[in-house]
Amino acid sequence: MLEEWRDTGEHLVPFVLRYDHTDFESFLEQIDNLKKGVGLKVGTVSSSTYWFISQERKVIGAVNMRHSLNDRLLQMGGHIGFGVRPSMLLKGYATELLRQSLIKAREMNHSRVLLTCDKDNHGSAKTIVNNGGILDYVDVVTGTEIQRYWIEIK
């Protein structure tokens, strides 16, 4: 499953997809530690990971929800990072994944959330706008134009 993502050569989102998953127990422990805030690297905030699974028990996508923001995440990353496996793109899954994520964000007592995407990532931008995202501004971060969107949680 992750090979399909990696084979595209694109940046893996959410970032937990970049973890070594060959030792599945260790992979799950890393995700659990992120949620608990245990052993976080400098500049990392606690976060929860959710998987979007098909009825056939195949991973369609994943989302990482940060419990808070630091200065780096305010520039790039935001509260929610989401990704859908390449073979499942353009089928509405990203929009639904983000919609479900906003429900979780409300449960986490967020009144609004920040999402960011590269300016040339039209699919992510459309998904964010389809879920109520309002473009705040575009900034250049490490040479890449990053769009910042806020979504009010109802």
PDB file of C-alpha atoms in Angstrom:
ATOM      1  CA  MET A   1       0.000   0.000   0.000  1.00  0.00           C
ATOM      2  CA  LEU A   2       2.694   2.513   0.964  1.00  0.00           C
ATOM      3  CA  GLU A   3       4.720   1.496  -2.064  1.00  0.00           C
ATOM      4  CA  GLU A   4       1.934   2.864  -4.266  1.00  0.00           C
ATOM      5  CA  TRP A   5       2.324   6.240  -2.557  1.00  0.00           C
ATOM      6  CA  ARG A   6       6.130   6.147  -2.667  1.00  0.00           C
ATOM      7  CA  ASP A   7       6.220   5.121  -6.330  1.00  0.00           C
ATOM      8  CA  THR A   8       4.648   8.451  -7.308  1.00  0.00           C
ATOM      9  CA  GLY A   9       7.775  10.229  -6.090  1.00  0.00           C
ATOM     10  CA  GLU A  10       5.607  12.796  -4.334  1.00  0.00           C
ATOM     11  CA  HIS A  11       5.944  13.991  -0.751  1.00  0.00           C
ATOM     12  CA  LEU A  12       4.075  11.543   1.528  1.00  0.00           C
ATOM     13  CA  VAL A  13       1.166  13.099   3.433  1.00  0.00           C
ATOM     14  CA  PRO A  14       0.331  12.602   6.220  1.00  0.00           C
ATOM     15  CA  PHE A  15       3.881  12.444   7.544  1.00  0.00           C
ATOM     16  CA  VAL A  16       3.336   9.176   9.478  1.00  0.00           C
ATOM     17  CA  LEU A  17       3.376   7.408   6.101  1.00  0.00           C
ATOM     18  CA  ARG A  18       7.108   8.168   6.038  1.00  0.00           C
ATOM     19  CA  TYR A  19       7.699   6.025   9.133  1.00  0.00           C
ATOM     20  CA  ASP A  20       9.238   2.586   8.652  1.00  0.00           C
ATOM     21  CA  HIS A  21       6.283   0.207   8.617  1.00  0.00           C
ATOM     22  CA  THR A  22       8.204  -3.040   8.073  1.00  0.00           C
ATOM     23  CA  ASP A  23       7.973  -3.681  11.831  1.00  0.00           C
ATOM     24  CA  PHE A  24       4.244  -3.080  12.229  1.00  0.00           C
ATOM     25  CA  GLU A  25       4.276  -3.186  16.046  1.00  0.00           C
ATOM     26  CA  SER A  26       6.974  -0.517  16.128  1.00  0.00           C
ATOM     27  CA  PHE A  27       5.034   1.525  13.553  1.00  0.00           C
ATOM     28  CA  LEU A  28       1.906   1.423  15.737  1.00  0.00           C
ATOM     29  CA  GLU A  29       3.956   2.281  18.825  1.00  0.00           C
ATOM     30  CA  GLN A  30       5.345   5.379  17.086  1.00  0.00           C
ATOM     31  CA  ILE A  31       1.819   6.501  16.169  1.00  0.00           C
ATOM     32  CA  ASP A  32       0.602   5.847  19.724  1.00  0.00           C
ATOM     33  CA  ASN A  33       3.534   7.822  21.165  1.00  0.00           C
ATOM     34  CA  LEU A  34       2.639  10.746  18.897  1.00  0.00           C
ATOM     35  CA  LYS A  35      -0.888  10.715  20.275  1.00  0.00           C
ATOM     36  CA  LYS A  36       0.348  10.575  23.875  1.00  0.00           C
ATOM     37  CA  GLY A  37       3.095  13.146  23.290  1.00  0.00           C
ATOM     38  CA  VAL A  38       5.771  10.646  24.368  1.00  0.00           C
ATOM     39  CA  GLY A  39       9.335  11.013  23.074  1.00  0.00           C
ATOM     40  CA  LEU A  40       8.489  13.717  20.557  1.00  0.00           C
ATOM     41  CA  LYS A  41      11.316  15.163  18.493  1.00  0.00           C
ATOM     42  CA  VAL A  42      11.993  18.874  18.927  1.00  0.00           C
ATOM     43  CA  GLY A  43       9.428  20.830  16.908  1.00  0.00           C
ATOM     44  CA  THR A  44       6.889  17.986  16.832  1.00  0.00           C
ATOM     45  CA  VAL A  45       3.490  18.326  18.505  1.00  0.00           C
ATOM     46  CA  SER A  46       1.237  15.520  19.685  1.00  0.00           C
ATOM     47  CA  SER A  47      -1.165  14.256  17.042  1.00  0.00           C
ATOM     48  CA  SER A  48      -3.690  11.532  16.312  1.00  0.00           C
ATOM     49  CA  THR A  49      -3.675   9.371  13.191  1.00  0.00           C
ATOM     50  CA  TYR A  50      -6.820   7.989  11.579  1.00  0.00           C
ATOM     51  CA  TRP A  51      -7.118   5.544   8.693  1.00  0.00           C
ATOM     52  CA  PHE A  52      -9.799   5.567   5.991  1.00  0.00           C
ATOM     53  CA  ILE A  53     -10.456   1.889   5.210  1.00  0.00           C
ATOM     54  CA  SER A  54     -12.648   0.359   2.483  1.00  0.00           C
ATOM     55  CA  GLN A  55     -15.194  -2.387   3.110  1.00  0.00           C
ATOM     56  CA  GLU A  56     -12.621  -4.726   1.546  1.00  0.00           C
ATOM     57  CA  ARG A  57     -10.241  -3.680   4.361  1.00  0.00           C
ATOM     58  CA  LYS A  58      -7.873  -1.751   2.084  1.00  0.00           C
ATOM     59  CA  VAL A  59      -6.369   1.548   3.156  1.00  0.00           C
ATOM     60  CA  ILE A  60      -7.851   4.355   1.081  1.00  0.00           C
ATOM     61  CA  GLY A  61      -6.193   7.187   2.948  1.00  0.00           C
ATOM     62  CA  ALA A  62      -4.951   8.535   6.227  1.00  0.00           C
ATOM     63  CA  VAL A  63      -5.165  11.724   8.227  1.00  0.00           C
ATOM     64  CA  ASN A  64      -2.950  13.168  10.922  1.00  0.00           C
ATOM     65  CA  MET A  65      -4.584  15.636  13.314  1.00  0.00           C
ATOM     66  CA  ARG A  66      -2.297  17.828  15.381  1.00  0.00           C
ATOM     67  CA  HIS A  67      -3.570  18.595  18.854  1.00  0.00           C
ATOM     68  CA  SER A  68      -1.950  22.058  18.766  1.00  0.00           C
ATOM     69  CA  LEU A  69       0.127  24.226  16.451  1.00  0.00           C
ATOM     70  CA  ASN A  70       3.659  25.547  16.772  1.00  0.00           C
ATOM     71  CA  ASP A  71       5.274  28.281  14.668  1.00  0.00           C
ATOM     72  CA  ARG A  72       6.407  25.824  11.976  1.00  0.00           C
ATOM     73  CA  LEU A  73       2.933  24.270  11.621  1.00  0.00           C
ATOM     74  CA  LEU A  74       1.391  27.737  11.401  1.00  0.00           C
ATOM     75  CA  GLN A  75       3.503  28.258   8.271  1.00  0.00           C
ATOM     76  CA  MET A  76       3.240  24.800   6.752  1.00  0.00           C
ATOM     77  CA  GLY A  77       1.295  21.754   7.907  1.00  0.00           C
ATOM     78  CA  GLY A  78      -1.565  23.162   9.940  1.00  0.00           C
ATOM     79  CA  HIS A  79      -3.853  21.107  12.151  1.00  0.00           C
ATOM     80  CA  ILE A  80      -4.704  18.441   9.583  1.00  0.00           C
ATOM     81  CA  GLY A  81      -2.576  16.575   7.071  1.00  0.00           C
ATOM     82  CA  PHE A  82      -4.401  14.122   4.823  1.00  0.00           C
ATOM     83  CA  GLY A  83      -3.610  11.861   1.927  1.00  0.00           C
ATOM     84  CA  VAL A  84      -5.394   9.394  -0.333  1.00  0.00           C
ATOM     85  CA  ARG A  85      -3.625   6.561  -2.100  1.00  0.00           C
ATOM     86  CA  PRO A  86      -2.983   7.435  -5.755  1.00  0.00           C
ATOM     87  CA  SER A  87      -5.275   4.740  -7.207  1.00  0.00           C
ATOM     88  CA  MET A  88      -8.189   6.173  -5.191  1.00  0.00           C
ATOM     89  CA  LEU A  89      -7.827   9.805  -6.251  1.00  0.00           C
ATOM     90  CA  LEU A  90     -10.634  11.678  -8.043  1.00  0.00           C
ATOM     91  CA  LYS A  91     -13.335   9.497  -6.472  1.00  0.00           C
ATOM     92  CA  GLY A  92     -14.429  11.847  -3.680  1.00  0.00           C
ATOM     93  CA  TYR A  93     -12.506  10.038  -0.951  1.00  0.00           C
ATOM     94  CA  ALA A  94     -10.323  13.021  -0.023  1.00  0.00           C
ATOM     95  CA  THR A  95     -13.382  15.241   0.440  1.00  0.00           C
ATOM     96  CA  GLU A  96     -15.029  12.640   2.675  1.00  0.00           C
ATOM     97  CA  LEU A  97     -11.805  11.994   4.580  1.00  0.00           C
ATOM     98  CA  LEU A  98     -11.478  15.691   5.366  1.00  0.00           C
ATOM     99  CA  ARG A  99     -15.183  15.959   6.244  1.00  0.00           C
ATOM    100  CA  GLN A 100     -14.791  13.142   8.777  1.00  0.00           C
ATOM    101  CA  SER A 101     -11.612  14.804  10.075  1.00  0.00           C
ATOM    102  CA  LEU A 102     -13.519  18.001  10.787  1.00  0.00           C
ATOM    103  CA  ILE A 103     -15.940  16.005  12.946  1.00  0.00           C
ATOM    104  CA  LYS A 104     -12.945  14.692  14.917  1.00  0.00           C
ATOM    105  CA  ALA A 105     -11.548  18.226  15.164  1.00  0.00           C
ATOM    106  CA  ARG A 106     -14.826  19.371  16.716  1.00  0.00           C
ATOM    107  CA  GLU A 107     -14.592  16.494  19.220  1.00  0.00           C
ATOM    108  CA  MET A 108     -11.078  17.778  20.053  1.00  0.00           C
ATOM    109  CA  ASN A 109     -12.658  21.185  20.859  1.00  0.00           C
ATOM    110  CA  HIS A 110     -11.171  23.031  17.892  1.00  0.00           C
ATOM    111  CA  SER A 111     -13.363  25.943  16.778  1.00  0.00           C
ATOM    112  CA  ARG A 112     -11.382  26.343  13.563  1.00  0.00           C
ATOM    113  CA  VAL A 113      -8.540  24.495  11.906  1.00  0.00           C
ATOM    114  CA  LEU A 114      -5.672  25.449   9.650  1.00  0.00           C
ATOM    115  CA  LEU A 115      -4.824  23.403   6.566  1.00  0.00           C
ATOM    116  CA  THR A 116      -2.012  24.083   4.137  1.00  0.00           C
ATOM    117  CA  CYS A 117      -1.062  22.766   0.731  1.00  0.00           C
ATOM    118  CA  ASP A 118       1.418  23.551  -1.996  1.00  0.00           C
ATOM    119  CA  LYS A 119       0.022  26.143  -4.382  1.00  0.00           C
ATOM    120  CA  ASP A 120       0.335  23.710  -7.296  1.00  0.00           C
ATOM    121  CA  ASN A 121      -1.610  20.966  -5.453  1.00  0.00           C
ATOM    122  CA  HIS A 122      -4.970  21.776  -7.023  1.00  0.00           C
ATOM    123  CA  GLY A 123      -6.614  18.570  -5.772  1.00  0.00           C
ATOM    124  CA  SER A 124      -5.876  19.314  -2.116  1.00  0.00           C
ATOM    125  CA  ALA A 125      -6.897  22.952  -2.525  1.00  0.00           C
ATOM    126  CA  LYS A 126     -10.225  21.885  -4.057  1.00  0.00           C
ATOM    127  CA  THR A 127     -10.797  19.361  -1.253  1.00  0.00           C
ATOM    128  CA  ILE A 128     -10.129  22.012   1.386  1.00  0.00           C
ATOM    129  CA  VAL A 129     -12.425  24.560  -0.305  1.00  0.00           C
ATOM    130  CA  ASN A 130     -15.146  21.903  -0.729  1.00  0.00           C
ATOM    131  CA  ASN A 131     -15.058  21.487   3.058  1.00  0.00           C
ATOM    132  CA  GLY A 132     -15.409  25.196   3.781  1.00  0.00           C
ATOM    133  CA  GLY A 133     -11.789  26.277   3.561  1.00  0.00           C
ATOM    134  CA  ILE A 134     -11.158  29.987   3.147  1.00  0.00           C
ATOM    135  CA  LEU A 135      -7.806  30.992   1.670  1.00  0.00           C
ATOM    136  CA  ASP A 136      -5.969  33.137   4.213  1.00  0.00           C
ATOM    137  CA  TYR A 137      -2.810  33.843   2.245  1.00  0.00           C
ATOM    138  CA  VAL A 138       0.003  32.344   0.197  1.00  0.00           C
ATOM    139  CA  ASP A 139       3.527  32.328   1.608  1.00  0.00           C
ATOM    140  CA  VAL A 140       6.859  31.021   0.366  1.00  0.00           C
ATOM    141  CA  VAL A 141       8.319  28.432   2.731  1.00  0.00           C
ATOM    142  CA  THR A 142      11.690  26.871   1.867  1.00  0.00           C
ATOM    143  CA  GLY A 143      11.222  27.884  -1.771  1.00  0.00           C
ATOM    144  CA  THR A 144       7.691  26.482  -2.136  1.00  0.00           C
ATOM    145  CA  GLU A 145       4.508  28.529  -2.372  1.00  0.00           C
ATOM    146  CA  ILE A 146       2.227  27.351   0.434  1.00  0.00           C
ATOM    147  CA  GLN A 147      -1.489  28.176   0.588  1.00  0.00           C
ATOM    148  CA  ARG A 148      -2.995  28.565   4.066  1.00  0.00           C
ATOM    149  CA  TYR A 149      -6.695  27.859   4.563  1.00  0.00           C
ATOM    150  CA  TRP A 150      -8.867  28.165   7.664  1.00  0.00           C
ATOM    151  CA  ILE A 151     -12.031  26.133   8.189  1.00  0.00           C
ATOM    152  CA  GLU A 152     -14.539  27.202  10.821  1.00  0.00           C
ATOM    153  CA  ILE A 153     -15.865  24.179  12.728  1.00  0.00           C
ATOM    154  CA  LYS A 154     -19.636  24.219  13.063  1.00  0.00           C
TER     155      LYS A 154
END
